[in-house]
C-alpha cells in the first residue's frame, strides 16, 4: 500500500486596517490577518495609514496624493512581510508538515534566523550538547568548523562588497561555495587535508540535519564529497612508554605532572579517551575489568569491557569516587607537551596519543584486531584496522635500519 498523503491545509492571509483605534496623527494600525484551517490571528506590521486611503477589499494602501512616495515605500514593506508569510506557507506545504497558527507566528518572528544556516548550526549544536547527544569536545570541534565557515563567508562578502556577512541563507549553500571554502582553508588558513576534511564533515552533519528538520534547499553534498585522508597518528614505542613510566616515578617532578601522567599511562594500558578518563569511577571497576559506557557514543548505549592489566590497576590510588584527578583537556595537552620534552619524546604528546598507543601496541604485542575492536568500543572493524596499518608501517620503518649498514658497505 502507498503512503497516505497529508491532508491539504487551508492557508489564507490578508492585510487589514484596525479602524477602531485611531492614533493622534489620524492613522490606524495595519495588520496581516492569517488563518489556517479556521484558526486565525493578527500579525502587527508596526505601520499605520489613513483609513480613508486603504482599499479593504484588496488589502492595499492607496496614495494620499500624486507622487506619494510614502505610499510606495510602505506598500513595499508590507509586500515583504506578506512574502514571509507566503514563504512559510509554501515551505510547510512542500514538506508535507502540518502548520499551526502558533508555529506560523514562531516562524514569522524568527524568519531571518530560521532561514540562516549559521543560526541553525549554532542552535542545533548547543541543543544537542544540552540534551547530551554530543560531548563537549565534539561540540567545540563542530563550532570551530562553523566559525571557520563564518570567517570564510565574511571574507567572501567583503570581497564582493555585498550581502550580509553574519547570515548565510540555506539556498546559498551551493557546491561551489563549499568547494571554494575547502580551497580557502588550504590557501588562507594553511589547514592540512585531515583538518580541512574534518571541517567539511562537520558542516555536512548540520546540512543533513537542517534538511531533516524540514528546511527546503538543495543538498550540496550530493555533489561535494567529503574524503578521509590517510593520517598516521603519533604513537609511543615501548621504549618511549618506559621513559614516561620512569619520569612518573621521579618524585622531583611537579605534582600536576604526576597527576596527568597517572591517567595518561592508565589510558596507554586501557585505551580510554580523555572524556572517559574524566568520568570513570570506582563503580566502573568490576574485579579485573573496567566496564564503561563511552561518553562519545553515549547515545548508542553501548557497554565496553576492558581487562585491567596490573600495571593499570597500580595507577589507581583513590578508593572512592573518580579514579583520577584531571584537568581541562587544553591544560592537560599543554602539560603533556612539556612532559614529552622532559622524557625525550620527539613529537608533541596529546591526550589521544595514549589511546593510539594502546591500540598499536596491542596489535604489535600479538593481540588480534577483533578483540581490540571490542576493547576500543569501535562500531566497525575498519576503524580498528588503522592500528594494524600503523603497526605494519612501523615494522617497515624498522627494516630501514639496514640502510645504514648497506651505505657503510657501499
C-alpha positions in Angstrom: 0.0 0.0 0.0 1.2 3.5 -0.8 1.8 6.2 1.8 -1.2 8.2 2.9 -1.0 11.7 1.5 -1.2 14.5 4.1 -4.5 16.4 4.1 -4.1 19.8 2.3 -4.3 22.7 4.7 -6.3 25.9 4.0 -4.0 28.9 4.3 -5.2 32.5 4.0 -3.8 35.9 4.7 -4.9 39.5 4.1 -3.7 42.9 5.1 -6.3 44.7 7.2 -6.6 48.1 9.0 -7.8 48.4 12.6 -10.3 51.3 12.2 -11.5 51.2 15.8 -8.1 52.6 17.0 -7.1 55.9 15.6 -3.7 57.3 16.6 -3.1 61.0 17.3 -1.8 61.6 13.8 -5.2 60.3 12.4 -3.8 57.0 11.1 -4.8 53.4 12.1 -2.5 50.4 12.6 -2.1 47.8 9.9 -2.1 44.0 10.5 -1.8 40.8 8.5 -4.8 38.7 9.2 -3.8 35.0 8.9 -5.9 31.9 9.1 -5.1 28.2 9.0 -8.0 25.7 8.8 -10.3 28.0 10.6 -7.9 29.2 13.3 -6.8 32.9 12.9 -4.6 35.6 14.4 -3.3 39.0 13.5 0.3 39.9 13.0 1.1 43.6 13.6 3.0 45.3 10.8 4.1 48.2 13.1 2.9 50.5 10.3 -0.2 52.8 10.2 -2.1 54.5 7.5 -5.1 56.7 7.0 -8.3 54.6 6.9 -9.6 56.8 4.1 -6.8 55.7 1.8 -7.0 52.0 2.3 -8.6 49.5 0.0 -10.1 47.0 2.4 -11.2 44.6 -0.4 -7.7 44.4 -1.9 -5.9 44.8 1.4 -3.7 47.6 0.0 -2.9 51.2 0.9 -3.7 54.0 -1.5 -1.7 57.1 -2.3 -2.9 60.1 -0.4 -1.8 62.4 -3.2 0.0 62.3 -6.5 3.6 61.0 -6.3 3.0 59.8 -2.7 6.5 58.3 -2.1 5.5 57.1 1.4 2.7 55.0 -0.1 5.0 53.1 -2.4 7.6 52.6 0.3 5.0 51.4 2.8 3.5 49.0 0.2 6.9 47.6 -0.5 7.5 46.9 3.3 4.0 45.3 3.5 4.7 43.1 0.5 7.9 42.0 2.1 6.2 40.9 5.3 3.4 39.2 3.3 6.1 37.5 1.3 7.4 36.0 4.5 4.0 34.5 5.3 3.8 33.1 1.8 7.3 31.6 2.1 6.3 29.8 5.4 3.1 28.6 3.9 4.9 27.2 0.8 7.6 25.5 2.9 5.2 23.6 5.0 3.0 22.7 2.0 6.0 21.3 0.1 7.4 19.4 3.1 4.0 17.9 4.0 4.4 19.1 7.6 1.4 20.4 9.4 1.4 24.2 10.2 -0.4 25.6 13.1 -1.1 29.3 13.9 1.3 29.1 16.9 4.1 27.6 14.7 3.4 30.2 12.0 3.8 33.1 14.5 7.0 31.5 15.8 8.5 31.0 12.3 7.4 34.5 11.3 9.0 36.2 14.3 12.3 34.3 13.7 12.1 34.4 9.9 15.6 35.7 9.3 17.3 33.3 11.7 15.3 30.3 10.6 16.5 30.8 7.0 20.1 31.3 8.2 22.4 28.2 8.3 24.7 29.9 10.8 21.9 30.3 13.3 20.6 26.8 12.8 24.0 25.3 13.1 24.8 27.2 16.4 21.4 26.5 18.0 21.3 22.8 17.0 24.8 22.1 18.3 24.0 23.8 21.6 20.7 21.9 21.8 22.4 18.6 21.1 25.0 19.2 23.8 22.3 20.3 26.2 20.5 17.0 25.6 23.7 15.0 25.9 23.6 13.9 22.3 27.2 15.0 21.9 30.1 15.6 24.2 31.7 19.0 25.0 34.8 18.2 22.9 32.6 17.2 19.9 30.6 20.4 20.3 33.7 22.6 20.4 35.1 20.9 17.3 31.8 21.4 15.4 31.6 25.0 16.4 35.2 25.5 15.3 34.1 24.4 11.9 31.2 26.8 12.0 33.5 29.7 12.9 35.8 28.8 10.0 32.8 28.9 7.6 31.7 32.2 9.1 35.2 33.6 8.6 35.2 32.5 5.0 31.7 33.9 4.3 32.7 37.3 5.8 35.8 37.3 3.7 33.8 36.4 0.5 31.2 39.0 1.2 33.8 41.7 1.9 35.5 40.9 -1.4 32.2 41.3 -3.2 31.1 44.3 -1.1 27.6 43.0 -0.7 25.4 40.7 1.2 25.1 40.0 5.0 28.3 38.6 6.4 26.6 37.5 9.6 23.9 35.4 7.8 24.3 32.5 5.3 20.9 31.7 3.7 20.2 28.0 3.2 19.9 28.5 -0.5 23.4 29.9 -0.7 24.8 26.6 0.5 25.9 25.5 -3.0 28.5 23.1 -4.2 30.6 26.0 -5.5 30.5 27.8 -2.1 31.7 24.6 -0.3 34.4 23.9 -2.8 35.7 27.5 -2.5 35.6 27.1 1.3 37.7 24.0 1.0 40.2 25.8 -1.2 40.2 28.8 1.2 41.0 26.6 4.2 44.1 25.4 2.4 45.3 28.7 0.9 44.4 31.1 3.6 44.4 29.0 6.8 47.1 26.5 5.9 44.9 23.6 7.0 46.2 20.2 6.4 43.9 17.8 4.4 42.7 16.0 7.5 41.7 19.3 9.2 40.0 20.5 6.1 38.0 17.4 5.6 37.0 17.3 9.3 35.6 20.8 8.8 33.7 19.6 5.7 32.4 16.6 7.6 31.1 18.7 10.5 29.3 21.1 8.1 27.8 18.1 6.2 26.4 16.9 9.5 24.4 20.1 10.1 23.4 20.4 6.4 21.8 17.0 6.7 20.2 17.9 10.0 18.8 21.1 8.5 17.3 19.2 5.7 15.9 16.6 8.1 14.3 19.4 10.1 12.2 20.4 7.1 14.3 23.2 5.6 13.9 23.2 1.8 17.1 23.7 -0.2 19.2 21.6 -2.5 21.7 19.3 -0.7 25.2 20.5 -1.8 26.7 17.3 -0.5 25.1 15.3 -3.3 27.9 16.8 -5.4 30.5 17.7 -2.9 32.2 14.6 -1.5 34.0 14.5 1.9 37.2 12.5 1.8 39.1 10.8 4.6 42.8 11.5 4.0 45.1 8.8 5.4 46.7 10.0 8.6 49.3 8.5 10.8 48.8 9.5 14.4 51.8 9.8 16.7 52.2 6.6 18.8 54.6 5.8 21.6 57.1 3.0 21.2 57.7 0.6 24.1 61.0 2.4 24.9 59.2 5.8 25.0 56.4 4.4 27.2 59.1 3.1 29.6 60.7 6.6 29.6 57.3 8.1 30.7 56.9 5.5 33.4 60.4 6.3 34.7 59.5 10.0 34.7 56.2 9.3 36.5 58.2 7.6 39.3 60.5 10.6 39.7 59.5 12.3 42.9 61.1 15.5 41.9 58.6 16.3 39.1 55.7 18.8 39.7 52.5 17.3 41.3 50.5 18.3 38.2 52.8 16.2 36.0 52.3 13.2 38.3 48.5 13.5 38.2 48.5 13.9 34.4 50.9 11.1 33.8 48.9 8.8 36.1 45.8 8.9 34.0 47.8 9.2 30.7 49.6 6.0 31.4 46.3 4.4 32.5 44.9 5.2 29.1 48.0 3.7 27.4 47.1 0.4 29.2 43.3 0.6 28.6 42.7 2.8 25.5 40.3 5.2 27.3 39.5 8.5 25.7 40.2 11.6 27.9 36.4 12.2 28.2 36.1 8.7 29.8 39.1 9.2 32.0 37.4 12.3 33.4 34.2 10.3 34.1 35.4 6.9 35.2 34.9 6.0 38.8 35.1 3.0 41.2 31.6 1.8 40.2 33.1 1.1 36.8 35.7 -1.3 38.2 34.3 -4.8 38.3 37.1 -7.1 39.6 39.8 -7.2 37.0 37.6 -5.5 34.4 36.7 -1.9 33.6 33.1 -1.6 32.4 32.1 1.7 30.9 29.6 3.2 28.5 31.8 5.6 26.5 30.7 9.2 26.6 31.4 9.7 22.9 28.8 7.0 22.0 26.5 7.5 24.9 23.5 7.8 22.6 24.2 4.2 21.3 24.0 2.8 24.9 27.0 0.5 24.1 28.8 -1.1 27.1 32.6 -1.7 26.7 34.5 -4.1 28.9 38.3 -3.7 29.1 40.6 -6.0 31.1 42.7 -4.2 33.8 46.3 -5.1 33.5 48.2 -5.0 36.9 50.2 -2.0 35.5 46.9 -0.1 35.0 45.5 -1.2 38.4 48.6 0.1 40.1 48.0 3.6 38.8 44.6 3.8 40.7 45.3 5.5 44.0 41.8 6.6 45.0 39.4 4.3 47.0 36.0 6.0 46.3 34.6 8.4 43.6 36.6 9.2 40.5 39.6 7.2 39.7 41.8 10.2 38.7 42.4 13.8 39.4 42.0 15.5 36.0 42.2 19.0 34.4 40.8 20.6 31.3 41.9 18.9 28.0 43.6 22.1 26.8 45.6 22.5 30.0 46.4 18.7 30.0 47.8 18.9 26.5 50.0 21.9 27.3 51.5 20.0 30.2 51.8 16.8 28.2 53.9 18.8 25.7 56.4 19.7 28.4 56.3 16.1 29.9 57.1 14.7 26.4 60.1 17.1 26.1 61.4 16.1 29.5 61.1 12.4 28.5 63.0 13.0 25.2 60.0 12.1 23.1 60.4 13.5 19.5 56.7 14.5 18.9 54.1 16.5 20.8 52.3 14.4 23.3 48.5 14.8 23.5 45.7 13.1 25.4 44.7 11.0 22.4 48.3 9.7 22.0 47.6 7.3 24.9 44.6 5.7 23.1 46.5 5.4 19.8 49.4 3.8 21.8 47.2 1.2 23.4 45.7 0.2 20.0 49.0 0.0 18.2 51.0 -1.8 21.0 48.1 -4.3 21.5 48.5 -5.4 17.8 52.3 -5.3 17.9 52.4 -7.4 21.1 50.3 -10.2 19.5 46.7 -9.1 20.1 44.0 -9.7 17.5 42.1 -6.9 15.8 38.6 -8.3 16.6 39.3 -8.3 20.3 40.8 -4.8 20.0 37.7 -3.6 18.3 35.6 -4.6 21.3 38.1 -3.1 23.8 38.1 0.2 22.0 34.3 0.3 21.5 34.5 0.7 17.7 31.3 0.2 15.7 33.1 -1.3 12.7 36.3 -3.2 12.1 37.5 -0.7 9.6 38.2 1.9 12.3 40.2 -0.6 14.3 42.2 -1.7 11.2 44.1 1.6 11.3 46.1 0.2 14.2 47.1 -2.8 12.1 48.2 -0.4 9.4 50.2 1.7 11.9 51.9 -1.4 13.2 52.8 -2.6 9.6 54.2 0.9 8.9 56.3 0.8 12.0 57.6 -2.6 11.1 58.6 -1.3 7.6 60.4 1.6 9.2 62.4 -0.7 11.4 63.7 -2.7 8.5 65.1 0.5 7.1 67.9 0.3 9.8 69.6 -1.9 7.3 70.0 1.1 5.0 72.7 2.4 7.4 74.6 -0.9 7.1 74.4 -1.0 3.3 75.5 2.6 3.0 78.6 1.7 5.1 79.4 -1.3 2.9 78.9 0.6 -0.3 
